[in-house]
mmCIF file of C-alpha atoms and ligand atoms in Angstrom:
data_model
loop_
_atom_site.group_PDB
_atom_site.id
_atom_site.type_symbol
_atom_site.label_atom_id
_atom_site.label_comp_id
_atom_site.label_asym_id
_atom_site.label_seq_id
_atom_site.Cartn_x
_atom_site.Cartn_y
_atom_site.Cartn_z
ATOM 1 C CA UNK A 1 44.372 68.740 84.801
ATOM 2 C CA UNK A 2 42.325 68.917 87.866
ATOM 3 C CA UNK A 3 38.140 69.095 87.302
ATOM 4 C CA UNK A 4 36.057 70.187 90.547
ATOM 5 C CA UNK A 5 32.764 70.043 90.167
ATOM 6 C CA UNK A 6 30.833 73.385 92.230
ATOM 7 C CA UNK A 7 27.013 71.723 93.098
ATOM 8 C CA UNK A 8 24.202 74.716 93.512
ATOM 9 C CA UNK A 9 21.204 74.316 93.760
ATOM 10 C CA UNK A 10 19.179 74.383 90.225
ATOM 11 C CA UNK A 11 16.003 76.169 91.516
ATOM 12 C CA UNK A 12 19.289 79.037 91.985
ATOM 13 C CA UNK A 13 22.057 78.481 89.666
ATOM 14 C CA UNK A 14 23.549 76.136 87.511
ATOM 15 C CA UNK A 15 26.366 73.797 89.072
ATOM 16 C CA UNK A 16 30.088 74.592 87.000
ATOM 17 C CA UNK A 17 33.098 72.998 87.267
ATOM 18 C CA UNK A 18 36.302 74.722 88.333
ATOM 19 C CA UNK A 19 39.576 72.807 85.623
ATOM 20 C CA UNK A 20 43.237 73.398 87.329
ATOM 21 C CA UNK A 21 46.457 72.636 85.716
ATOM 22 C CA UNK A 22 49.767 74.391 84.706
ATOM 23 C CA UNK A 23 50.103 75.806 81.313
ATOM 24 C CA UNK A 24 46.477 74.890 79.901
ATOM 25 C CA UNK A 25 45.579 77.718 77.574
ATOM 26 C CA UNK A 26 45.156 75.291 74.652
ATOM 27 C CA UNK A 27 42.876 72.917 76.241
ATOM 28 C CA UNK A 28 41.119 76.282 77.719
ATOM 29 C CA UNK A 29 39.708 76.578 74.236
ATOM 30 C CA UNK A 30 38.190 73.231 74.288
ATOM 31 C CA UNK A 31 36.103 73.639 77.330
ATOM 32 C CA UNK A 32 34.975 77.055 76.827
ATOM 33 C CA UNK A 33 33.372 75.623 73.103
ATOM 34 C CA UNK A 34 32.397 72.383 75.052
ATOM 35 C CA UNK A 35 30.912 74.391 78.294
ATOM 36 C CA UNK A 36 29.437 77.700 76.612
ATOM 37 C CA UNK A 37 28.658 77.263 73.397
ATOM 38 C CA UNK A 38 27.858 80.392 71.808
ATOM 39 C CA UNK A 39 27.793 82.854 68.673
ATOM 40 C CA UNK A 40 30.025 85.169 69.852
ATOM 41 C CA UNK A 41 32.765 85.356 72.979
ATOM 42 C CA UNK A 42 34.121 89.295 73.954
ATOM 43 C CA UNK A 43 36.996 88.845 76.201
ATOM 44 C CA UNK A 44 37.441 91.407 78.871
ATOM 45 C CA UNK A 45 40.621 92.178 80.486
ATOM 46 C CA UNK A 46 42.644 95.020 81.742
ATOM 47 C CA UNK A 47 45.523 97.164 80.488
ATOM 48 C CA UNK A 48 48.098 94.568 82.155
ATOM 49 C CA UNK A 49 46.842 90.800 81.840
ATOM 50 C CA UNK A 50 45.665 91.484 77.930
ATOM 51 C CA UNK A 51 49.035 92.715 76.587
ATOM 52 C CA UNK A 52 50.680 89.394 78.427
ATOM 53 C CA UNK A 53 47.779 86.870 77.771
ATOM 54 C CA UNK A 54 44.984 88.467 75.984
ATOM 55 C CA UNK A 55 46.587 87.661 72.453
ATOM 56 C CA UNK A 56 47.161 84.190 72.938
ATOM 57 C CA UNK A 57 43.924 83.143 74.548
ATOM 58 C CA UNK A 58 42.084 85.252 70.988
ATOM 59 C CA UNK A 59 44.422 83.405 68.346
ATOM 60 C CA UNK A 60 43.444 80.261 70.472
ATOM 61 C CA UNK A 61 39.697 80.741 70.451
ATOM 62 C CA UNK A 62 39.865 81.939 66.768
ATOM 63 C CA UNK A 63 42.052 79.058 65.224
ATOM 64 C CA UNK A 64 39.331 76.890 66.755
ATOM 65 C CA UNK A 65 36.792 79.075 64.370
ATOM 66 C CA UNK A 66 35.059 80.802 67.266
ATOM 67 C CA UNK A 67 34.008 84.468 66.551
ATOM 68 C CA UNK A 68 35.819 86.499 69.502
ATOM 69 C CA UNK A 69 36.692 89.841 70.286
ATOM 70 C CA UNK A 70 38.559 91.593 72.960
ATOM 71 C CA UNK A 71 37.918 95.061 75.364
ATOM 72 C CA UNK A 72 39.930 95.929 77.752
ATOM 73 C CA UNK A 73 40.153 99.189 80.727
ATOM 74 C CA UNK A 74 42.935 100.267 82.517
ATOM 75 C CA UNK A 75 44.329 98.101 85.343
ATOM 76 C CA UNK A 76 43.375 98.616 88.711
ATOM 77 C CA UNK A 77 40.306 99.189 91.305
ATOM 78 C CA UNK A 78 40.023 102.332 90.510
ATOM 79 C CA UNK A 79 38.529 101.444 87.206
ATOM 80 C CA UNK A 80 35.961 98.830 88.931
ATOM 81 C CA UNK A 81 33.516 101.887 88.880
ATOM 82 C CA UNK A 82 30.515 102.592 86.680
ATOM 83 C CA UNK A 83 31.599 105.011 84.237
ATOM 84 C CA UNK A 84 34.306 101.926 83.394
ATOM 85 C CA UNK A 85 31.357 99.489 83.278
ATOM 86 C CA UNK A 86 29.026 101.701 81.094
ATOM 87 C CA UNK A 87 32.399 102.224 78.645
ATOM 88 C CA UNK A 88 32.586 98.283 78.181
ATOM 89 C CA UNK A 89 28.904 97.548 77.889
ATOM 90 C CA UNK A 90 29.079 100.441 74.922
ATOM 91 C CA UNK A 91 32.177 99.152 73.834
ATOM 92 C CA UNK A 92 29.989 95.426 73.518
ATOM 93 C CA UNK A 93 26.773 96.662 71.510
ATOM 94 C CA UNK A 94 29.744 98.398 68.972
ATOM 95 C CA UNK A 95 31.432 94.747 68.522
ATOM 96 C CA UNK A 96 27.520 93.493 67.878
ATOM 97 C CA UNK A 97 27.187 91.791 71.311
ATOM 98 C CA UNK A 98 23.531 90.654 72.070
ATOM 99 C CA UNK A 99 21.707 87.544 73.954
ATOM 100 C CA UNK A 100 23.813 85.062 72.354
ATOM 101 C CA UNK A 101 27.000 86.237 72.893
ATOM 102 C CA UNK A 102 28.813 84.986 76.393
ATOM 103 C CA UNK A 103 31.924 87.328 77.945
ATOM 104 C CA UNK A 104 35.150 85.435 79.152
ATOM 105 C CA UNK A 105 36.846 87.557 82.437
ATOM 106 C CA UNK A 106 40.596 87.243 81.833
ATOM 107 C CA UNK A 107 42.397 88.766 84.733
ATOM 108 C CA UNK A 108 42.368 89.370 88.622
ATOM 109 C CA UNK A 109 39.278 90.006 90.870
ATOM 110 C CA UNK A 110 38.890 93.678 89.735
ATOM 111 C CA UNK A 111 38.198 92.175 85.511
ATOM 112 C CA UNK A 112 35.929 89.575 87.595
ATOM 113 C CA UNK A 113 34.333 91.031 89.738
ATOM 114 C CA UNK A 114 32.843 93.522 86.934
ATOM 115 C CA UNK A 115 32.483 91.324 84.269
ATOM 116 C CA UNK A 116 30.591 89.057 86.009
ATOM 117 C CA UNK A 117 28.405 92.299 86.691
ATOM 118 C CA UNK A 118 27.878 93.401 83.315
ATOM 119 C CA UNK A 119 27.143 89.469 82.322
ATOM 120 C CA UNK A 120 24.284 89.622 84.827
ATOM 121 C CA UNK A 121 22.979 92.485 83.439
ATOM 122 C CA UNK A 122 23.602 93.252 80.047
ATOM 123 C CA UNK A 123 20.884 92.180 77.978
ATOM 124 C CA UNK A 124 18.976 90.656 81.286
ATOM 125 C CA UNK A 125 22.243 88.582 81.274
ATOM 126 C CA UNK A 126 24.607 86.765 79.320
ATOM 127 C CA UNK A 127 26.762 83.703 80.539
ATOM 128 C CA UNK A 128 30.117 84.230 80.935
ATOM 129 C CA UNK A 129 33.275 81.780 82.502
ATOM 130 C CA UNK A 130 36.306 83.161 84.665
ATOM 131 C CA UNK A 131 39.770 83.345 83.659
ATOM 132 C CA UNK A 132 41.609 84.297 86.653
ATOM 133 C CA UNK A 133 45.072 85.271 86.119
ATOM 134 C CA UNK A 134 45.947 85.987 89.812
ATOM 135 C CA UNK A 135 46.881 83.961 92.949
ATOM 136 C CA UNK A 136 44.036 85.705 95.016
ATOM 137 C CA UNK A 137 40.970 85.433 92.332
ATOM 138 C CA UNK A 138 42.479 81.811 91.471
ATOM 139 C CA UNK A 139 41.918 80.892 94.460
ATOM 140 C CA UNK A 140 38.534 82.700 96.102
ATOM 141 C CA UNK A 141 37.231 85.463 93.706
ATOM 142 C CA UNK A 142 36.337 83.661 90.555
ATOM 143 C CA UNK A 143 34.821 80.900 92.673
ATOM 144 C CA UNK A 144 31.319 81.778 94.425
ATOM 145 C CA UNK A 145 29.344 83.987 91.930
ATOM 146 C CA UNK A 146 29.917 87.047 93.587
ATOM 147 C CA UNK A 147 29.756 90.325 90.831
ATOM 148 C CA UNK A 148 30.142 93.698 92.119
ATOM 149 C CA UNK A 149 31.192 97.374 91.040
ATOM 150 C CA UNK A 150 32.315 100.004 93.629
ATOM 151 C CA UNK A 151 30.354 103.373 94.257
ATOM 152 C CA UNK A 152 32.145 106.668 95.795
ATOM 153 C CA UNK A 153 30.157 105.320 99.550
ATOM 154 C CA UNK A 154 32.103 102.289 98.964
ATOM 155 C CA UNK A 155 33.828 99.131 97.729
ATOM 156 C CA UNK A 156 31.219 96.388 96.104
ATOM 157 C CA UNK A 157 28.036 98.240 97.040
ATOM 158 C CA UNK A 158 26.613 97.559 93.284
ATOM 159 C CA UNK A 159 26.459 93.914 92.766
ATOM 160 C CA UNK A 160 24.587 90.527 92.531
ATOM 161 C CA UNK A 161 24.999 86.855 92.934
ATOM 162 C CA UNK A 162 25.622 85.484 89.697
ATOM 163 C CA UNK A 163 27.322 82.356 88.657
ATOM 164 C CA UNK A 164 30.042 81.875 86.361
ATOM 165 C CA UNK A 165 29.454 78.638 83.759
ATOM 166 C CA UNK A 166 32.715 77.755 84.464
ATOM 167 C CA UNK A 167 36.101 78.516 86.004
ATOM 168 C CA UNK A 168 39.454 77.680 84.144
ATOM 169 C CA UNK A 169 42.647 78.553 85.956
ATOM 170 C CA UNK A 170 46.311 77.784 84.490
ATOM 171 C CA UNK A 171 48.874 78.361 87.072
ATOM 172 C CA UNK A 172 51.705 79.688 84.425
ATOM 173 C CA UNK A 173 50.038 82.962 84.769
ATOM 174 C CA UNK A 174 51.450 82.981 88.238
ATOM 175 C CA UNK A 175 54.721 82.827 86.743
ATOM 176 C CA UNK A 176 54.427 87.240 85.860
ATOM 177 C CA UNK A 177 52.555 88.436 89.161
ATOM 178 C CA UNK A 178 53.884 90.388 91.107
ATOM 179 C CA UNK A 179 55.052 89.951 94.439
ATOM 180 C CA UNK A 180 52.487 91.865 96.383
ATOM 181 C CA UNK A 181 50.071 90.322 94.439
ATOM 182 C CA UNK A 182 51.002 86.820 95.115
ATOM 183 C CA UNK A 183 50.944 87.102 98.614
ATOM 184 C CA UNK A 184 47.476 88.819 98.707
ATOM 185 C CA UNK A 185 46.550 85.516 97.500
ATOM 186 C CA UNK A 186 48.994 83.786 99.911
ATOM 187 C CA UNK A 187 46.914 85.521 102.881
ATOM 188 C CA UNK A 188 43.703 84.192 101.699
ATOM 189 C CA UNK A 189 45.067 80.794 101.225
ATOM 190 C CA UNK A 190 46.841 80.774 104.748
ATOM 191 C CA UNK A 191 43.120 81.917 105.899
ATOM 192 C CA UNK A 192 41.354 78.146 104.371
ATOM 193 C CA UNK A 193 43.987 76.839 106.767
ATOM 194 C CA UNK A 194 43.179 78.140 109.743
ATOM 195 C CA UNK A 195 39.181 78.402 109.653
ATOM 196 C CA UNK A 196 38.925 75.089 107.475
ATOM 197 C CA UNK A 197 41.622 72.833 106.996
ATOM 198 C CA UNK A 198 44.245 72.088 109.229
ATOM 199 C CA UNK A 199 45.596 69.521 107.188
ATOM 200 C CA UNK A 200 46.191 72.526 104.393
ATOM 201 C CA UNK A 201 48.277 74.187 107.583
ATOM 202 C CA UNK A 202 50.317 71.873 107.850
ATOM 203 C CA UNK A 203 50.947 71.523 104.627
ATOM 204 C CA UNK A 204 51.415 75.019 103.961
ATOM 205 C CA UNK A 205 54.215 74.821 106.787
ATOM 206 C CA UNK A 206 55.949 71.891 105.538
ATOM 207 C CA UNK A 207 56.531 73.994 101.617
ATOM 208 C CA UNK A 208 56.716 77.075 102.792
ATOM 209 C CA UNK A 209 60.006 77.602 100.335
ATOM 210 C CA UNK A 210 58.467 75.747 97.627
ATOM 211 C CA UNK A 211 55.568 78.129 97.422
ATOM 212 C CA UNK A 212 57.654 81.302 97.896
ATOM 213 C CA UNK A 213 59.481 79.872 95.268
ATOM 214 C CA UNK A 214 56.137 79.588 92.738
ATOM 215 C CA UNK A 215 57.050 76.028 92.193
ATOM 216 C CA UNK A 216 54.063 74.898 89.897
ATOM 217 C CA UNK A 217 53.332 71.150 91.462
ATOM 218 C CA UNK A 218 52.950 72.486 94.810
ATOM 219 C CA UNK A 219 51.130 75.652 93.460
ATOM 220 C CA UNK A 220 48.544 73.468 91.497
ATOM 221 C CA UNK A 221 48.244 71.196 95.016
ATOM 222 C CA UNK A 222 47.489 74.873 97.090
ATOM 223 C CA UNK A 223 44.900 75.975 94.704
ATOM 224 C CA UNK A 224 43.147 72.987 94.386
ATOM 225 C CA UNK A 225 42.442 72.846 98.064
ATOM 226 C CA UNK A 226 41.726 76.188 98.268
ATOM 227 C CA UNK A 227 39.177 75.737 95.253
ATOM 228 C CA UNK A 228 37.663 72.376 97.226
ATOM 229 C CA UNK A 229 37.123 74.889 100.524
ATOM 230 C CA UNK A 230 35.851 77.666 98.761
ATOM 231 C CA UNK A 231 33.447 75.719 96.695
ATOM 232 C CA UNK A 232 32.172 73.589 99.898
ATOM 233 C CA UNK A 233 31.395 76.349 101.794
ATOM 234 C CA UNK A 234 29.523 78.494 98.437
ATOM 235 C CA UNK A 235 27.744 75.032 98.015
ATOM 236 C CA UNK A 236 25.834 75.106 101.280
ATOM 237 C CA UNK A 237 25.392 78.912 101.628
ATOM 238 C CA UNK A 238 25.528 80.275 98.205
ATOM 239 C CA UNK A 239 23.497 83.732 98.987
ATOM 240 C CA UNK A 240 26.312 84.800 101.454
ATOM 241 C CA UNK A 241 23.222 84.658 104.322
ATOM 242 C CA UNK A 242 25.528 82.050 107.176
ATOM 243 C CA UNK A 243 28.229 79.897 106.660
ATOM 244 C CA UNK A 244 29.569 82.168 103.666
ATOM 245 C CA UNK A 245 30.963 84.681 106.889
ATOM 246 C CA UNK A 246 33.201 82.406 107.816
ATOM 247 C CA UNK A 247 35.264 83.648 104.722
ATOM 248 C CA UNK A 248 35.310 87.171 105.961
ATOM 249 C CA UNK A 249 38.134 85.888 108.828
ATOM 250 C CA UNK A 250 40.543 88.360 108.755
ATOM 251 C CA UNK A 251 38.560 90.836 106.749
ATOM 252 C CA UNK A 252 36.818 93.068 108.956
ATOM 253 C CA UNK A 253 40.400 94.693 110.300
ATOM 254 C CA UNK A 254 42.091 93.957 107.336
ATOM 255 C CA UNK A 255 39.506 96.373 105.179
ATOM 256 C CA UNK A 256 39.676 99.121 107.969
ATOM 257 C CA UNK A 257 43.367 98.935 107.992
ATOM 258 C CA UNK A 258 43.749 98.894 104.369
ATOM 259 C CA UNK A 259 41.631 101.984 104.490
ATOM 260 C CA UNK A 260 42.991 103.769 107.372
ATOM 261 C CA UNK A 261 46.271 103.351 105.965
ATOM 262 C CA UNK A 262 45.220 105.224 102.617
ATOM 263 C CA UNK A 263 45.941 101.482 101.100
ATOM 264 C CA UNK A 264 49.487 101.988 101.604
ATOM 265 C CA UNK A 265 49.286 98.530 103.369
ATOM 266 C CA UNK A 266 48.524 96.095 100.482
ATOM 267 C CA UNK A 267 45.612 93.739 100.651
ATOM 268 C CA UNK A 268 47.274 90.598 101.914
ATOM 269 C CA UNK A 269 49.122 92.459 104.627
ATOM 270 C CA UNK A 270 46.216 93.429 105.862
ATOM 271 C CA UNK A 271 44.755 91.113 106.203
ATOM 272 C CA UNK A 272 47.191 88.848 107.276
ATOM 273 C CA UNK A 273 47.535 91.839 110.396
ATOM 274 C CA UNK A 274 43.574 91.355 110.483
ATOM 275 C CA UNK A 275 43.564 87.199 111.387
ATOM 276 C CA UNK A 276 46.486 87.839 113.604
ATOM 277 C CA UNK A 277 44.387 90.224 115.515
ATOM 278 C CA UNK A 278 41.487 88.216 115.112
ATOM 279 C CA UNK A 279 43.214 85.186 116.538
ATOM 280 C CA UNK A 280 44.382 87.390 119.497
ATOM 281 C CA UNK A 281 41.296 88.123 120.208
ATOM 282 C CA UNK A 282 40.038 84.645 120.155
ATOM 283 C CA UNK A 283 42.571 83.949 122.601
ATOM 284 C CA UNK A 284 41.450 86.320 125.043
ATOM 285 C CA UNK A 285 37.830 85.773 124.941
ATOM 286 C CA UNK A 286 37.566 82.544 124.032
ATOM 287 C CA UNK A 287 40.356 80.378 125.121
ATOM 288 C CA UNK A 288 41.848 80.087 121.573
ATOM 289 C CA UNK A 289 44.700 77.419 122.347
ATOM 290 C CA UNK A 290 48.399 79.756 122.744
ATOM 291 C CA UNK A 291 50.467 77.260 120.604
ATOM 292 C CA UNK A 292 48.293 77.419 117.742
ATOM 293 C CA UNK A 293 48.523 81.298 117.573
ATOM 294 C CA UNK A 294 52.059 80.629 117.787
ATOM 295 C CA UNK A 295 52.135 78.389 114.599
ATOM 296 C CA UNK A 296 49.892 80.819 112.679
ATOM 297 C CA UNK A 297 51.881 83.761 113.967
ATOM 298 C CA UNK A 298 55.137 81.947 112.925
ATOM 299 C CA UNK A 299 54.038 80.856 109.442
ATOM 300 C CA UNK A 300 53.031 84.388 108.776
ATOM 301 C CA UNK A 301 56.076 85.474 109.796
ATOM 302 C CA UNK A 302 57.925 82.947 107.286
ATOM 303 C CA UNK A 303 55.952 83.528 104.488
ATOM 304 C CA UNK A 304 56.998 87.224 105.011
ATOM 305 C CA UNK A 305 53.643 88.023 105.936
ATOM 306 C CA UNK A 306 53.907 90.438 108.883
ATOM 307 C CA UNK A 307 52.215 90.376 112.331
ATOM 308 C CA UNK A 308 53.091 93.920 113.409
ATOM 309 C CA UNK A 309 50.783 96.980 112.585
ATOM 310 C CA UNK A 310 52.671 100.458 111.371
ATOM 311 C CA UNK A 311 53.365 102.596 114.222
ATOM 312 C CA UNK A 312 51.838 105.283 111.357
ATOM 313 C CA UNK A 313 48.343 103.460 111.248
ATOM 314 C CA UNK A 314 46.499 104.560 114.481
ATOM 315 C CA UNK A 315 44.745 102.912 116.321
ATOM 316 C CA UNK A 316 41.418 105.265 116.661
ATOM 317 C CA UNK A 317 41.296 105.714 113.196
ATOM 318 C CA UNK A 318 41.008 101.580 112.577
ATOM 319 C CA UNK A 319 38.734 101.591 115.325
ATOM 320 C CA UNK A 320 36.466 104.285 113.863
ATOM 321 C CA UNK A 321 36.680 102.302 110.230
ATOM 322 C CA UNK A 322 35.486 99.412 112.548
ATOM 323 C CA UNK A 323 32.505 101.511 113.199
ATOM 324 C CA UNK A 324 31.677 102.171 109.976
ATOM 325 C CA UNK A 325 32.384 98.762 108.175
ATOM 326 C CA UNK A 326 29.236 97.681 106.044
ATOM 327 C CA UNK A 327 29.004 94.313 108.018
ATOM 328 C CA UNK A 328 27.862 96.119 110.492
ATOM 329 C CA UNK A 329 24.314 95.411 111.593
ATOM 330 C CA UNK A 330 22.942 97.666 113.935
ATOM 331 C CA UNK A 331 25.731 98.650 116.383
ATOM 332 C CA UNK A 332 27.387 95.689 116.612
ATOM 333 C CA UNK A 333 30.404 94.720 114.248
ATOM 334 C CA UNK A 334 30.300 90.894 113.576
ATOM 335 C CA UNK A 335 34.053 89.262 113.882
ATOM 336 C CA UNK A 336 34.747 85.742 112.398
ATOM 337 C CA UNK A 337 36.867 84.318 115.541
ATOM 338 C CA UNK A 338 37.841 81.111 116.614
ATOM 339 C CA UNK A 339 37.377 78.573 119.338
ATOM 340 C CA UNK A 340 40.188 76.465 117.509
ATOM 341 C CA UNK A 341 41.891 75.923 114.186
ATOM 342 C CA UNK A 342 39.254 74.777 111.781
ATOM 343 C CA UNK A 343 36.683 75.955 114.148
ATOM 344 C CA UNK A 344 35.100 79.290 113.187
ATOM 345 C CA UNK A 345 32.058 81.490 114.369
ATOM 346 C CA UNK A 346 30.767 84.441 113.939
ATOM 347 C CA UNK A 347 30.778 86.554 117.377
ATOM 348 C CA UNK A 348 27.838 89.046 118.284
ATOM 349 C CA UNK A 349 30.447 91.872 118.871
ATOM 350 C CA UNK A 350 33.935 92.190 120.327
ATOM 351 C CA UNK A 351 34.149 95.452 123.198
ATOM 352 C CA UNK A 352 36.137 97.893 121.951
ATOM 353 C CA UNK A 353 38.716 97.819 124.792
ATOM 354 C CA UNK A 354 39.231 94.222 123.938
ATOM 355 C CA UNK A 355 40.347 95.140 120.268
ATOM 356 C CA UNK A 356 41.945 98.472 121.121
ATOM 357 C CA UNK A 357 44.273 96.433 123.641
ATOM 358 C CA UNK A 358 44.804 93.774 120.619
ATOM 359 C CA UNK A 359 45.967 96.300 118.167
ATOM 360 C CA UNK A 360 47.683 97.861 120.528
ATOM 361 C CA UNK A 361 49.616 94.697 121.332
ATOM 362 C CA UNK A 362 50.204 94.440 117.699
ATOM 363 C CA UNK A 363 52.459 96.826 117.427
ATOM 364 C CA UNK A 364 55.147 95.588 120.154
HETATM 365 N N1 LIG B 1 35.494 86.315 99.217
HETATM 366 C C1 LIG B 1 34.390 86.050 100.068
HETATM 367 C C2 LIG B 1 33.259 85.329 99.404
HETATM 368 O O1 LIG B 1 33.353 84.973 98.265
HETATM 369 O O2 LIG B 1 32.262 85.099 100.031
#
């Protein structure tokens, strides 16, 4: 098993350490007693990941004489609301949740993401460790401290910064996600590659079939990169107020296309279509080198990640998302673009003929 330690800084948060390995669960009992001690656990999960692993992590936890419960809501991000969070934080004071009880978030970034909400705030805040059961949150959303909820405005408008006390991911739950799912977590591991590690890149290009293929070794050797990026980059700017950005590559069209195509397009698609175009435009206004877009554009293109926008998604309507996008400071949109591989910045604001030409080109 694979231990990364995540340093913050104590006047902030208290450091954690992220534990990787393949078919873990028993040993995930272990550290949870060893890292959180506490009265109680209440597991929270969603209507998919606690039928598959939500019985076996509880008989765990309880043959090891811990007092545990489970709640779980319906799967998707349409439950990450607040109605859903006020049902669980009822759901807690029934089960006789209070100060010394922690919460452990078994599931994808939506279970996360709003579990590490309610820990921040339920009784002024209770700790809590992620679980992550899916390629994506294994590999960026359970690391970082970022807890949200979405409003009707808007996706993660209610949140806060709030650090898990520790991060346990066993790569056998890869072995039930579905397709779509692993490759939204395929895009965001492609995406450490280009802004951060070129070695990953390569790396990425050399096992292409290996990963399509889910084979564990290589798997646990993705994620644990990914983990080492992520957690560099939260370790320096944990408040998401600089460096933090540089994660957003991709993002900015990616969440206007997911949007503007009524999330028809899936996550990872989108945003996979949102660093091509990003790259593009890093070519054009800053010299980005042509061969390298080539390479990313290729390994996209193996992966079965595509490069081409629907001719259905138009083009005003991503640029008017643009407009709108909460990054937005001012009148300016902020793009993550790139002088080279592994060389990110954030840009003061790309003209819009310059991206209307790029998505345009997109679609060819
Ligand atoms: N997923 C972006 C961040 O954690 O900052």
């Amino acid at each position: 098993m694979k231990k990364i330690k995540v340093n913050l800084d104590k006047r902030v948060s208290s450091s954690y350490e992220i534990y990787i390995g393949y078919d873990i669960l028993d040993r995930i009992g272990l550290i949870i007693a060893k890292n959180l001690p506490a009265r109680h656990y209440v597991v929270v999960s969603d209507s998919i990941v606690a039928p598959l692993y939500g019985q076996p992590l509880l008989s765990r936890l309880r043959g090891m004489g811990l007092s545990v419960d489970m709640v779980d809501f319906p799967a998707g991000e349409r439950s990450k609301n607040i109605s859903t969070t006020l049902a669980i934080v009822e759901r807690l004071l029934e089960l006789g949740a209070d100060r010394s009880s922690a919460l452990l978030a078994l599931g994808g970034g939506v279970v996360g993401d709003m579990t590490g909400f309610i820990a921040s705030t339920f009784m002024r805040s209770v700790p809590y460790i992620n679980i992550p059961t899916t390629f994506m949150s294994q590999v960026d959303s359970s690391i970082g401290g970022k807890t949200a909820i979405d409003l009707r405005e808007g996706k993660n408008l209610l949140g806060t910064f709030y650090q898990p006390r520790g991060v346990l991911i066993d790569v056998k739950f890869l072995d039930t996600l579905p397709e779509t799912e692993f490759y939204n977590g395929l895009a965001e591991v492609i995406k450490y590659g280009i802004i951060e590690d070129v070695e990953l890149f390569r790396f990425l290009e050399k096992n292409v079939n290996d990963i399509k293929g889910r084979d564990y070794g290589i798997l646990v050797k993705v994620i644990e990169s990914s983990c080492r990026i992520k957690k560099g980059i939260v370790e320096i700017d944990e408040r998401d107020n600089g460096l933090r950005r540089i994660l957003n590559f991709g993002h900015t069209i990616g969440h206007a296309l997911e949007a503007e195509s009524a999330y028809t397009i899936s996550h990872g698609v989108a945003v996979s279509l949102g660093m091509t175009a990003a790259v593009r435009v890093s070519e054009k206004l800053y010299d980005f080198p042509g061969e390298e877009r080539n390479r990313i554009e290729t390994l996209m293109e193996i992966v079965g990640l595509p490069c081409r926008i629907p001719q259905e998604v138009r083009t005003d309507g991503i640029l008017s998302r643009l407009k709108m996008d909460k990054k937005k400071e001012g009148n300016v949109i902020h793009f993550v673009l790139l002088k080279k591989m592994g060389m990110p910045f954030v840009n003061g604001g790309v003209p819009e003929s310059v991206l209307r030409e790029t998505l345009e080109g997109l679609r060819k």
